């Protein structure tokens, strides 16, 4: 950001490491890659590269793909039921994508809060390599002192503006006498107090009845007692820089040695000029037909194979990039090559890997987000007219983050495994149901499965009825002039003058469906009355016929237990 450095050696070393990571995930890391290339290659080799390949940034690839916590807006509620509109969370959650990216890449980031009468609550992400002299409360982990380096615009006498780098100094270690001042950073570490030039307030900017309000919240990648962990995961950073050197070498090899090399021995090509030096260059003029001059009577052309195999070399480098996943907190099984032609070398983190990392990010992120909301509530309660009573304790906010679901491939694999284990007898169906619906009791699972089974059989029965009806309507109608069939004769034993009731004829599917309904009543999954009505509705039969089919089922009859 500038040449200004912190006072302490620790902060200077931390800024160097964190700043490198910050540049790498924001695309400003060319200088870092060039320094690594000069360290790794001999000068006679690096001079032929011409440009640096920055297209394979494993740190950014992994950090970006793992940055899933805020892709969907979290669900937030206050325990006291307060309306949170005044907190303007619609401004907070979108910018938390940037906060999350820096946390994953740099291990820490901060959120700065401000309130103004004109705009209300505002939030912004602050990189860890722009703050120094940070002191946290040993009990709560909250910031109680901080120095933040940021640019400010100075209006000169001629009306033009110039940018000056200033330290915003905040200190609430003595709540009765909090400190706020603005210091301009001069050369050689000198600082000049310019508070009166840039701040027209009186005293410490933010306070309420409970004391001064610190408008900074520190976000961590993992829960711990540390303030910063700048060197954790440095293996991924150094591996990414090394990968840039390797891919740069690959590109130069593809350009200069990825094809057969033809060599002229003891000869000279007419119409060319030749330069001597670290690289011997041969320039061919396009205005002459090329002819070879035999220097000593033994000129000949030779051909050598390509010095580089781009495909195998590239595959080796991609494997190297994938191996860096362990330093991002992933297992080798959690990453794969991208399958698209546009990004054939790309690295893709699988769903399970995303879920594992997200699970680790939730505790520290929720802790920091709750503090951010509580701090915003203190500011709004203190300064915004008509608003009061917002919770000011972090624990009074409930935050739920969107969970990463299963991919289609994972879902298919899980279903296949569940079916295989159930059919093999390794797993009871009820256990599978509970695993799919966590928190369900065995009784609830059994009732839900019976209901689902009954519904499935009812659908099959209805489908069979519709198929039968369609077949009946498609039957050929009597031709014109054909005498109508006489009404059926009364069966023996039927009352005189009455025709016999038509016999109930069901196809195989209908018989199976009807049997399923009867079984559901017998097993207690359906009331007898419901089963009778289902038979009447689905098979278009009279209620007395359905009652006859049901028989004693539902009137005390229970199916016999299977023999042991």
Coordinates of C-alpha atoms in Angstrom, one line a residue:
X1 CA 0.0 0.0 0.0
X2 CA 2.9 2.4 0.8
X3 CA 6.4 2.5 2.1
X4 CA 5.3 3.3 5.6
X5 CA 6.2 0.5 8.1
X6 CA 5.1 -0.2 11.6
X7 CA 7.4 0.6 14.6
X8 CA 7.7 -2.9 16.0
X9 CA 9.9 -5.6 14.5
X10 CA 7.0 -8.1 14.9
X11 CA 4.5 -6.0 13.0
X12 CA 7.0 -5.4 10.2
X13 CA 7.6 -9.1 9.8
X14 CA 3.9 -9.8 10.0
X15 CA 3.2 -7.2 7.4
X16 CA 5.8 -8.6 5.0
X17 CA 4.2 -12.1 5.1
X18 CA 0.5 -10.9 5.3
X19 CA 1.1 -8.3 2.6
X20 CA 2.5 -11.0 0.2
X21 CA -0.6 -13.1 0.7
X22 CA -2.8 -10.0 0.3
X23 CA -1.2 -9.2 -3.0
X24 CA -1.5 -12.8 -4.2
X25 CA -5.2 -13.0 -3.7
X26 CA -5.8 -9.5 -5.2
X27 CA -3.7 -10.1 -8.3
X28 CA -0.8 -7.8 -7.5
X29 CA 1.9 -10.4 -7.0
X30 CA 4.1 -10.1 -10.1
X31 CA 7.0 -8.7 -8.2
X32 CA 6.8 -11.5 -5.7
X33 CA 6.9 -14.1 -8.5
X34 CA 9.8 -12.4 -10.2
X35 CA 11.8 -12.4 -7.0
X36 CA 11.2 -16.1 -6.6
X37 CA 12.3 -16.8 -10.2
X38 CA 15.5 -14.9 -9.7
X39 CA 16.2 -16.8 -6.6
X40 CA 15.4 -20.2 -8.2
X41 CA 17.0 -20.0 -11.6
X42 CA 20.5 -19.2 -12.8
X43 CA 20.6 -15.7 -14.4
X44 CA 21.5 -17.2 -17.8
X45 CA 18.3 -19.2 -17.6
X46 CA 15.9 -16.7 -16.2
X47 CA 16.9 -14.1 -18.8
X48 CA 15.1 -16.1 -21.6
X49 CA 11.7 -16.1 -19.8
X50 CA 10.7 -12.6 -21.0
X51 CA 7.4 -12.8 -18.9
X52 CA 6.2 -14.4 -15.7
X53 CA 3.3 -16.9 -15.7
X54 CA 0.8 -15.8 -13.0
X55 CA -2.1 -18.0 -14.2
X56 CA -1.6 -20.8 -11.7
X57 CA -2.2 -19.2 -8.3
X58 CA -3.0 -22.1 -5.9
X59 CA -3.4 -19.8 -2.9
X60 CA -6.1 -17.8 -4.6
X61 CA -7.7 -20.9 -6.2
X62 CA -8.1 -22.7 -2.9
X63 CA -9.0 -19.6 -0.9
X64 CA -11.6 -18.5 -3.4
X65 CA -13.2 -22.0 -3.6
X66 CA -13.3 -22.5 0.1
X67 CA -14.8 -19.0 0.6
X68 CA -18.4 -20.3 0.9
X69 CA -19.6 -19.1 4.3
X70 CA -21.1 -15.8 3.1
X71 CA -22.1 -16.8 -0.5
X72 CA -25.6 -17.1 0.8
X73 CA -26.8 -14.4 3.3
X74 CA -26.8 -15.9 6.8
X75 CA -30.1 -16.0 8.8
X76 CA -29.9 -13.6 11.8
X77 CA -32.3 -13.0 14.7
X78 CA -32.1 -11.3 18.1
X79 CA -33.1 -13.3 21.2
X80 CA -35.4 -10.4 22.2
X81 CA -37.1 -10.3 18.8
X82 CA -35.8 -6.9 17.9
X83 CA -36.2 -5.5 14.4
X84 CA -32.6 -5.4 13.0
X85 CA -33.3 -3.2 10.0
X86 CA -31.4 -0.3 11.6
X87 CA -28.2 -2.4 11.5
X88 CA -28.3 -2.4 7.7
X89 CA -27.1 -5.9 7.4
X90 CA -27.6 -5.7 3.7
X91 CA -24.4 -3.7 3.6
X92 CA -22.5 -6.1 5.9
X93 CA -23.0 -9.6 4.4
X94 CA -22.0 -8.8 0.7
X95 CA -18.7 -7.3 1.8
X96 CA -18.1 -10.3 4.1
X97 CA -17.1 -12.2 1.0
X98 CA -14.0 -10.1 0.9
X99 CA -13.4 -10.5 4.6
X100 CA -13.8 -14.3 4.3
X101 CA -11.3 -14.4 1.4
X102 CA -8.7 -12.5 3.4
X103 CA -9.3 -14.7 6.5
X104 CA -8.7 -17.9 4.4
X105 CA -5.6 -16.5 2.7
X106 CA -4.0 -14.4 5.5
X107 CA -5.6 -16.1 8.6
X108 CA -6.9 -12.8 9.9
X109 CA -8.9 -9.8 8.7
X110 CA -10.8 -7.0 10.3
X111 CA -14.2 -5.2 9.9
X112 CA -14.4 -1.5 10.6
X113 CA -17.8 -0.1 11.6
X114 CA -18.9 3.6 11.3
X115 CA -22.1 5.4 11.9
X116 CA -23.2 8.7 10.3
X117 CA -26.3 10.7 10.6
X118 CA -26.7 10.8 6.8
X119 CA -26.0 7.1 6.0
X120 CA -26.5 5.2 9.2
X121 CA -24.4 2.1 9.7
X122 CA -21.5 1.3 7.3
X123 CA -19.0 -1.6 7.3
X124 CA -15.8 -2.2 5.5
X125 CA -13.1 -4.9 5.3
X126 CA -9.7 -4.0 6.6
X127 CA -6.6 -6.1 5.7
X128 CA -4.4 -7.3 8.5
X129 CA -1.3 -5.7 6.8
X130 CA -2.7 -2.2 7.4
X131 CA -3.0 -2.4 11.2
X132 CA -0.4 -2.4 13.9
X133 CA 0.1 -2.3 17.7
X134 CA -3.1 -4.3 18.1
X135 CA -4.0 -5.1 21.7
X136 CA -6.8 -7.5 22.6
X137 CA -8.6 -8.1 25.9
X138 CA -7.2 -11.3 27.3
X139 CA -10.6 -12.5 28.5
X140 CA -12.9 -11.5 25.6
X141 CA -10.4 -11.3 22.7
X142 CA -11.9 -7.9 21.7
X143 CA -9.7 -5.2 20.4
X144 CA -8.9 -2.5 23.0
X145 CA -6.1 -0.7 21.1
X146 CA -5.2 -0.4 17.4
X147 CA -3.3 1.7 14.9
X148 CA -4.7 1.7 11.4
X149 CA -2.7 3.1 8.4
X150 CA -4.9 4.5 5.7
X151 CA -4.8 7.3 3.1
X152 CA -6.5 10.6 3.6
X153 CA -7.0 13.5 1.2
X154 CA -5.5 16.8 2.1
X155 CA -6.8 20.0 0.5
X156 CA -3.9 22.2 -0.4
X157 CA -3.9 26.0 -0.5
X158 CA -4.5 26.0 -4.2
X159 CA -7.6 23.9 -3.8
X160 CA -6.1 20.7 -5.2
X161 CA -5.9 17.5 -3.2
X162 CA -3.0 15.3 -2.3
X163 CA -3.0 11.9 -0.7
X164 CA -1.2 11.5 2.7
X165 CA -0.8 8.3 4.7
X166 CA -2.1 8.6 8.2
X167 CA -2.3 6.4 11.3
X168 CA -5.7 6.4 13.1
X169 CA -4.9 5.6 16.7
X170 CA -7.6 4.2 18.9
X171 CA -7.1 3.2 22.5
X172 CA -9.8 2.2 25.1
X173 CA -7.6 0.5 27.6
X174 CA -8.6 3.3 30.1
X175 CA -12.4 3.5 29.5
X176 CA -12.5 6.7 31.5
X177 CA -10.0 8.4 29.2
X178 CA -10.1 6.8 25.7
X179 CA -7.7 8.1 23.1
X180 CA -8.3 8.9 19.4
X181 CA -5.9 10.8 17.2
X182 CA -4.7 11.0 13.6
X183 CA -1.0 11.0 12.9
X184 CA 0.6 11.7 9.5
X185 CA 3.3 9.3 8.6
X186 CA 6.5 11.1 7.7
X187 CA 9.8 9.7 6.4
X188 CA 12.1 7.8 8.8
X189 CA 9.2 6.7 11.0
X190 CA 8.4 10.2 12.2
X191 CA 4.7 11.0 12.9
X192 CA 2.9 14.3 13.2
X193 CA -0.4 14.8 14.9
X194 CA -2.9 16.1 12.4
X195 CA -6.1 15.3 14.3
X196 CA -7.5 18.8 14.1
X197 CA -7.0 18.9 10.3
X198 CA -9.0 15.7 9.5
X199 CA -11.4 15.4 12.5
X200 CA -13.8 18.1 13.6
X201 CA -15.3 16.1 16.5
X202 CA -14.8 16.7 20.2
X203 CA -13.0 13.9 22.0
X204 CA -13.3 10.1 21.3
X205 CA -15.7 9.6 18.3
X206 CA -18.0 6.8 19.6
X207 CA -19.3 6.1 23.1
X208 CA -22.5 5.2 24.9
X209 CA -23.6 4.8 28.5
X210 CA -21.4 1.8 28.9
X211 CA -18.2 3.6 27.8
X212 CA -16.2 4.0 24.6
X213 CA -17.0 1.9 21.6
X214 CA -14.1 0.3 19.6
X215 CA -15.2 0.2 15.9
X216 CA -12.9 -2.7 14.9
X217 CA -13.6 -6.4 15.1
X218 CA -10.9 -9.0 14.4
X219 CA -11.8 -12.1 12.4
X220 CA -9.7 -15.3 12.7
X221 CA -9.5 -18.5 10.6
X222 CA -9.5 -20.6 13.8
X223 CA -10.4 -20.1 17.4
X224 CA -7.4 -19.6 19.7
X225 CA -5.7 -17.2 22.1
X226 CA -3.6 -15.6 19.4
X227 CA -4.0 -12.1 18.1
X228 CA -2.4 -12.9 14.7
X229 CA -1.1 -16.1 13.1
X230 CA 0.7 -14.6 10.0
X231 CA 2.9 -17.5 9.2
X232 CA 0.4 -20.3 9.6
X233 CA 0.0 -22.0 6.2
X234 CA 3.1 -20.4 4.7
X235 CA 3.8 -23.7 2.9
X236 CA 0.9 -22.9 0.5
X237 CA 2.2 -19.4 -0.1
X238 CA 5.8 -20.6 -0.9
X239 CA 4.4 -23.5 -3.0
X240 CA 2.4 -21.1 -5.1
X241 CA 5.4 -18.9 -5.7
X242 CA 7.4 -22.0 -6.7
X243 CA 4.6 -23.1 -9.0
X244 CA 4.8 -19.7 -10.8
X245 CA 8.5 -20.3 -11.4
X246 CA 7.8 -23.8 -12.7
X247 CA 5.0 -22.7 -15.0
X248 CA 7.1 -19.8 -16.3
X249 CA 9.8 -22.3 -17.2
X250 CA 7.2 -24.6 -18.8
X251 CA 6.0 -21.7 -21.0
X252 CA 9.5 -20.8 -22.1
X253 CA 10.1 -24.5 -22.9
X254 CA 6.9 -24.7 -24.9
X255 CA 7.9 -21.6 -26.9
X256 CA 11.6 -22.5 -27.5
X257 CA 11.9 -26.3 -27.2
X258 CA 8.5 -27.8 -27.6
X259 CA 9.1 -28.9 -31.1
X260 CA 11.9 -30.7 -33.1
X261 CA 15.0 -28.5 -33.5
X262 CA 16.7 -28.3 -36.9
X263 CA 20.4 -27.5 -36.8
X264 CA 22.8 -26.4 -39.6
X265 CA 26.3 -27.6 -39.1
X266 CA 29.3 -26.1 -40.9
X267 CA 27.1 -23.9 -43.0
X268 CA 25.7 -20.4 -43.2
X269 CA 22.3 -19.3 -44.4
X270 CA 22.6 -16.5 -46.9
X271 CA 20.7 -13.3 -46.2
X272 CA 20.9 -13.6 -42.4
X273 CA 22.6 -11.7 -39.6
X274 CA 23.9 -13.3 -36.5
X275 CA 24.4 -11.9 -33.0
X276 CA 26.7 -13.3 -30.4
X277 CA 25.9 -13.1 -26.7
X278 CA 24.3 -14.9 -23.9
X279 CA 21.7 -16.0 -26.5
X280 CA 22.9 -16.5 -30.0
X281 CA 20.2 -15.1 -32.3
X282 CA 19.8 -15.8 -36.0
X283 CA 17.6 -13.4 -37.9
X284 CA 16.2 -14.5 -41.3
X285 CA 15.5 -11.8 -43.9
X286 CA 12.0 -12.3 -45.5
X287 CA 13.3 -10.7 -48.8
X288 CA 15.7 -13.4 -49.8
X289 CA 15.4 -17.0 -50.9
X290 CA 17.3 -18.9 -48.3
X291 CA 20.4 -20.7 -49.5
X292 CA 23.0 -22.5 -47.6
X293 CA 26.7 -21.6 -48.0
X294 CA 29.0 -24.6 -47.4
X295 CA 31.7 -23.3 -45.2
X296 CA 34.3 -26.1 -45.4
X297 CA 32.6 -28.7 -47.7
X298 CA 30.8 -30.6 -45.0
X299 CA 27.6 -28.6 -44.3
X300 CA 24.7 -30.7 -43.2
X301 CA 21.3 -30.3 -41.5
X302 CA 20.4 -32.3 -38.4
X303 CA 17.2 -32.6 -36.5
X304 CA 16.9 -33.2 -32.7
X305 CA 13.8 -34.1 -30.8
X306 CA 11.9 -31.6 -28.8
X307 CA 13.7 -30.6 -25.6
X308 CA 10.4 -30.4 -23.6
X309 CA 7.4 -32.6 -23.5
X310 CA 4.7 -30.0 -22.8
X311 CA 1.9 -32.4 -22.0
X312 CA 3.7 -34.6 -19.5
X313 CA 5.6 -31.6 -18.0
X314 CA 2.3 -29.8 -17.6
X315 CA 0.6 -32.8 -15.9
X316 CA 3.5 -33.0 -13.5
X317 CA 3.1 -29.3 -12.5
X318 CA -0.7 -29.7 -12.1
X319 CA -0.1 -32.6 -9.8
X320 CA 2.3 -30.4 -7.9
X321 CA -0.4 -27.7 -7.6
X322 CA -2.9 -30.3 -6.4
X323 CA -0.5 -31.5 -3.8
X324 CA -0.5 -28.1 -2.2
X325 CA -4.1 -28.8 -1.1
X326 CA -2.9 -30.3 2.2
X327 CA -1.5 -26.9 3.2
X328 CA -4.9 -25.4 2.6
X329 CA -6.4 -27.8 5.1
X330 CA -7.7 -30.3 2.6
X331 CA -7.0 -33.9 2.0
X332 CA -5.7 -35.1 -1.4
X333 CA -9.1 -36.8 -1.9
X334 CA -10.8 -33.5 -1.7
X335 CA -9.4 -32.0 -4.9
X336 CA -9.6 -33.0 -8.6
X337 CA -8.7 -31.6 -12.0
X338 CA -11.3 -29.4 -13.6
X339 CA -13.0 -31.3 -16.4
X340 CA -13.9 -28.4 -18.8
X341 CA -11.9 -27.8 -21.9
X342 CA -11.6 -24.2 -21.1
X343 CA -9.9 -24.9 -17.8
X344 CA -8.4 -28.4 -18.2
X345 CA -5.6 -27.7 -15.7
X346 CA -7.9 -26.0 -13.2
X347 CA -8.2 -27.4 -9.6
X348 CA -11.6 -28.1 -8.2
X349 CA -12.4 -28.7 -4.5
X350 CA -15.0 -31.4 -4.0
X351 CA -18.1 -30.8 -2.0
X352 CA -16.9 -32.8 1.1
X353 CA -13.8 -30.7 1.2
X354 CA -15.8 -27.5 1.1
X355 CA -18.1 -28.8 3.9
X356 CA -15.1 -29.8 6.1
X357 CA -13.5 -26.4 5.8
X358 CA -16.8 -24.5 6.3
X359 CA -17.4 -26.5 9.5
X360 CA -14.1 -25.3 10.8
X361 CA -14.8 -21.6 9.9
X362 CA -18.2 -21.4 11.5
X363 CA -17.2 -21.1 15.2
X364 CA -14.6 -18.2 14.8
X365 CA -16.7 -16.5 12.2
X366 CA -19.9 -16.7 14.2
X367 CA -18.0 -15.3 17.3
X368 CA -16.7 -12.4 15.3
X369 CA -20.0 -11.7 13.5
X370 CA -21.9 -11.7 16.8
X371 CA -19.5 -9.1 18.1
X372 CA -19.9 -7.0 14.9
X373 CA -23.7 -7.0 15.3
X374 CA -23.4 -6.1 19.0
X375 CA -21.0 -3.3 18.2
X376 CA -23.3 -2.0 15.5
X377 CA -26.2 -2.2 17.9
X378 CA -24.3 0.0 20.4
X379 CA -23.7 2.6 17.7
X380 CA -27.3 2.6 16.5
X381 CA -28.7 2.7 20.0
X382 CA -26.4 5.6 20.9
X383 CA -26.7 7.8 17.8
X384 CA -29.8 6.9 15.7
X385 CA -33.0 8.7 16.7
X386 CA -36.0 6.5 17.3
X387 CA -34.0 3.3 17.8
X388 CA -33.2 1.7 21.1
X389 CA -33.3 -1.6 22.8
X390 CA -31.1 -3.5 20.2
X391 CA -29.2 -6.2 22.0
X392 CA -25.6 -5.1 22.9
X393 CA -24.3 -8.5 24.0
X394 CA -22.8 -10.8 21.2
X395 CA -24.5 -13.9 22.7
X396 CA -27.9 -12.3 22.1
X397 CA -27.7 -12.8 18.3
X398 CA -28.5 -16.0 16.6
X399 CA -26.6 -16.5 13.3
X400 CA -27.1 -19.5 11.0
X401 CA -24.9 -20.0 8.0
X402 CA -26.1 -21.7 4.8
X403 CA -24.8 -25.3 4.7
X404 CA -23.3 -26.8 1.5
X405 CA -25.6 -29.5 0.1
X406 CA -24.8 -32.7 -1.7
X407 CA -23.8 -32.7 -5.4
X408 CA -25.8 -34.9 -7.7
X409 CA -23.0 -37.4 -7.8
X410 CA -22.8 -37.5 -4.0
X411 CA -26.6 -37.9 -3.7
X412 CA -26.6 -40.8 -6.2
X413 CA -23.7 -42.5 -4.5
X414 CA -25.3 -42.2 -1.0
X415 CA -28.7 -43.5 -2.2
X416 CA -27.0 -46.4 -3.9
X417 CA -25.0 -47.2 -0.8
X418 CA -28.1 -47.0 1.4
X419 CA -30.0 -49.3 -0.8
X420 CA -27.2 -51.8 -1.1
X421 CA -26.7 -51.9 2.7
X422 CA -30.4 -52.2 3.4
X423 CA -30.9 -55.0 0.8
X424 CA -27.8 -56.9 2.2
X425 CA -29.2 -56.7 5.7
X426 CA -26.4 -54.6 7.1
X427 CA -28.6 -51.7 7.8
X428 CA -32.2 -51.5 9.0
X429 CA -34.4 -49.2 6.9
X430 CA -35.3 -47.2 9.9
X431 CA -31.6 -46.5 10.6
X432 CA -31.3 -45.2 7.0
X433 CA -34.3 -42.9 7.5
X434 CA -32.9 -41.5 10.7
X435 CA -29.5 -40.9 9.1
X436 CA -31.3 -39.0 6.3
X437 CA -33.4 -37.0 8.8
X438 CA -31.3 -36.3 11.9
X439 CA -33.2 -35.9 15.1
X440 CA -36.0 -38.2 14.2
X441 CA -36.9 -40.9 16.7
X442 CA -37.5 -44.5 15.8
X443 CA -41.3 -44.2 16.3
X444 CA -41.4 -41.0 14.1
X445 CA -39.3 -42.7 11.5
X446 CA -41.5 -45.8 11.4
X447 CA -44.7 -43.7 11.1
X448 CA -43.2 -41.6 8.3
X449 CA -42.0 -44.7 6.4
X450 CA -45.4 -46.3 6.7
X451 CA -47.1 -43.2 5.5
X452 CA -44.8 -42.9 2.6
X453 CA -45.2 -46.5 1.7
X454 CA -49.0 -46.2 1.8
X455 CA -48.9 -43.1 -0.3
X456 CA -46.7 -44.9 -2.9
X457 CA -49.1 -47.8 -3.1
X458 CA -52.1 -45.4 -3.5
X459 CA -50.3 -43.7 -6.4
X460 CA -49.7 -47.1 -8.0
X461 CA -53.3 -48.0 -7.6
X462 CA -54.5 -44.8 -9.0
X463 CA -52.2 -45.2 -12.0
X464 CA -53.5 -48.7 -12.6
X465 CA -57.1 -47.4 -12.5
X466 CA -56.3 -44.7 -15.0
X467 CA -54.6 -47.2 -17.3
X468 CA -57.6 -49.5 -17.1
X469 CA -60.0 -46.7 -17.9
X470 CA -58.1 -45.6 -20.9
X471 CA -58.1 -49.2 -22.2
X472 CA -61.9 -49.4 -21.8
X473 CA -62.5 -46.2 -23.7
X474 CA -60.3 -47.3 -26.5
X475 CA -62.3 -50.5 -26.9
X476 CA -64.1 -50.7 -30.3
X477 CA -67.7 -49.4 -30.2
X478 CA -70.5 -51.6 -31.9
X479 CA -70.9 -51.0 -35.6
X480 CA -73.9 -49.3 -36.9
X481 CA -76.9 -51.7 -37.3
X482 CA -75.5 -54.2 -34.9
X483 CA -78.1 -55.3 -32.4
X484 CA -77.3 -54.1 -28.8
X485 CA -76.4 -56.9 -26.4
X486 CA -79.2 -58.0 -24.3
X487 CA -78.9 -57.2 -20.6
X488 CA -77.2 -59.9 -18.6
X489 CA -79.5 -62.7 -17.4
X490 CA -80.1 -63.1 -13.8
X491 CA -77.8 -65.6 -12.1
X492 CA -79.2 -68.5 -10.4
X493 CA -80.2 -67.5 -7.0
X494 CA -80.6 -63.9 -7.8
X495 CA -84.0 -62.2 -7.0
X496 CA -86.4 -62.5 -9.8
X497 CA -86.4 -59.5 -12.2
X498 CA -82.9 -58.3 -11.0
X499 CA -79.7 -58.7 -13.0
X500 CA -76.6 -60.0 -11.2
X501 CA -74.0 -57.4 -10.1
X502 CA -71.1 -57.4 -12.5
X503 CA -68.1 -59.4 -11.2
X504 CA -65.1 -57.4 -10.0
X505 CA -62.3 -57.9 -12.5
X506 CA -58.8 -56.4 -11.6
X507 CA -55.6 -56.7 -13.5
X508 CA -52.4 -57.8 -11.9
X509 CA -51.2 -54.3 -10.9
X510 CA -54.6 -53.5 -9.5
X511 CA -54.7 -56.7 -7.4
X512 CA -51.3 -55.8 -6.0
X513 CA -52.4 -52.2 -5.2
X514 CA -55.6 -53.4 -3.5
X515 CA -53.6 -55.9 -1.5
X516 CA -51.3 -53.2 -0.4
X517 CA -54.2 -51.1 0.9
X518 CA -55.6 -54.0 2.8
X519 CA -52.1 -54.8 4.3
X520 CA -51.7 -51.2 5.4
X521 CA -55.0 -51.4 7.3
X522 CA -54.0 -54.8 8.8
X523 CA -50.6 -53.3 9.9
X524 CA -52.3 -50.3 11.5
X525 CA -50.8 -47.8 9.0
X526 CA -54.3 -46.8 7.8
X527 CA -57.7 -46.7 9.5
X528 CA -60.2 -49.3 8.2
X529 CA -62.6 -46.6 7.0
X530 CA -59.8 -44.8 5.1
X531 CA -58.8 -48.1 3.4
X532 CA -62.4 -48.8 2.3
X533 CA -62.7 -45.3 0.9
X534 CA -59.4 -45.8 -1.0
X535 CA -60.7 -49.0 -2.6
X536 CA -64.0 -47.3 -3.6
X537 CA -62.2 -44.3 -5.0
X538 CA -59.3 -46.0 -6.8
X539 CA -61.2 -49.0 -8.2
X540 CA -64.6 -47.5 -8.9
X541 CA -66.5 -50.1 -6.8
X542 CA -69.3 -49.9 -4.5
X543 CA -68.7 -49.4 -0.8
X544 CA -70.3 -52.7 0.1
X545 CA -67.9 -54.5 -2.3
X546 CA -65.0 -52.7 -0.8
X547 CA -66.2 -53.6 2.7
X548 CA -66.4 -57.2 1.6
X549 CA -62.9 -57.2 0.2
X550 CA -61.6 -55.7 3.5
X551 CA -63.3 -58.5 5.4
X552 CA -62.3 -58.8 9.0
X553 CA -59.2 -56.6 8.5
X554 CA -59.4 -53.5 10.8
X555 CA -62.1 -55.2 13.0
X556 CA -59.6 -56.9 15.3
X557 CA -57.9 -59.1 12.8
X558 CA -54.1 -58.9 12.9
X559 CA -51.7 -60.7 10.4
X560 CA -50.0 -63.7 11.9
X561 CA -46.3 -63.2 12.9
X562 CA -43.9 -64.9 10.5
X563 CA -42.5 -68.2 11.7
X564 CA -39.1 -67.9 13.4

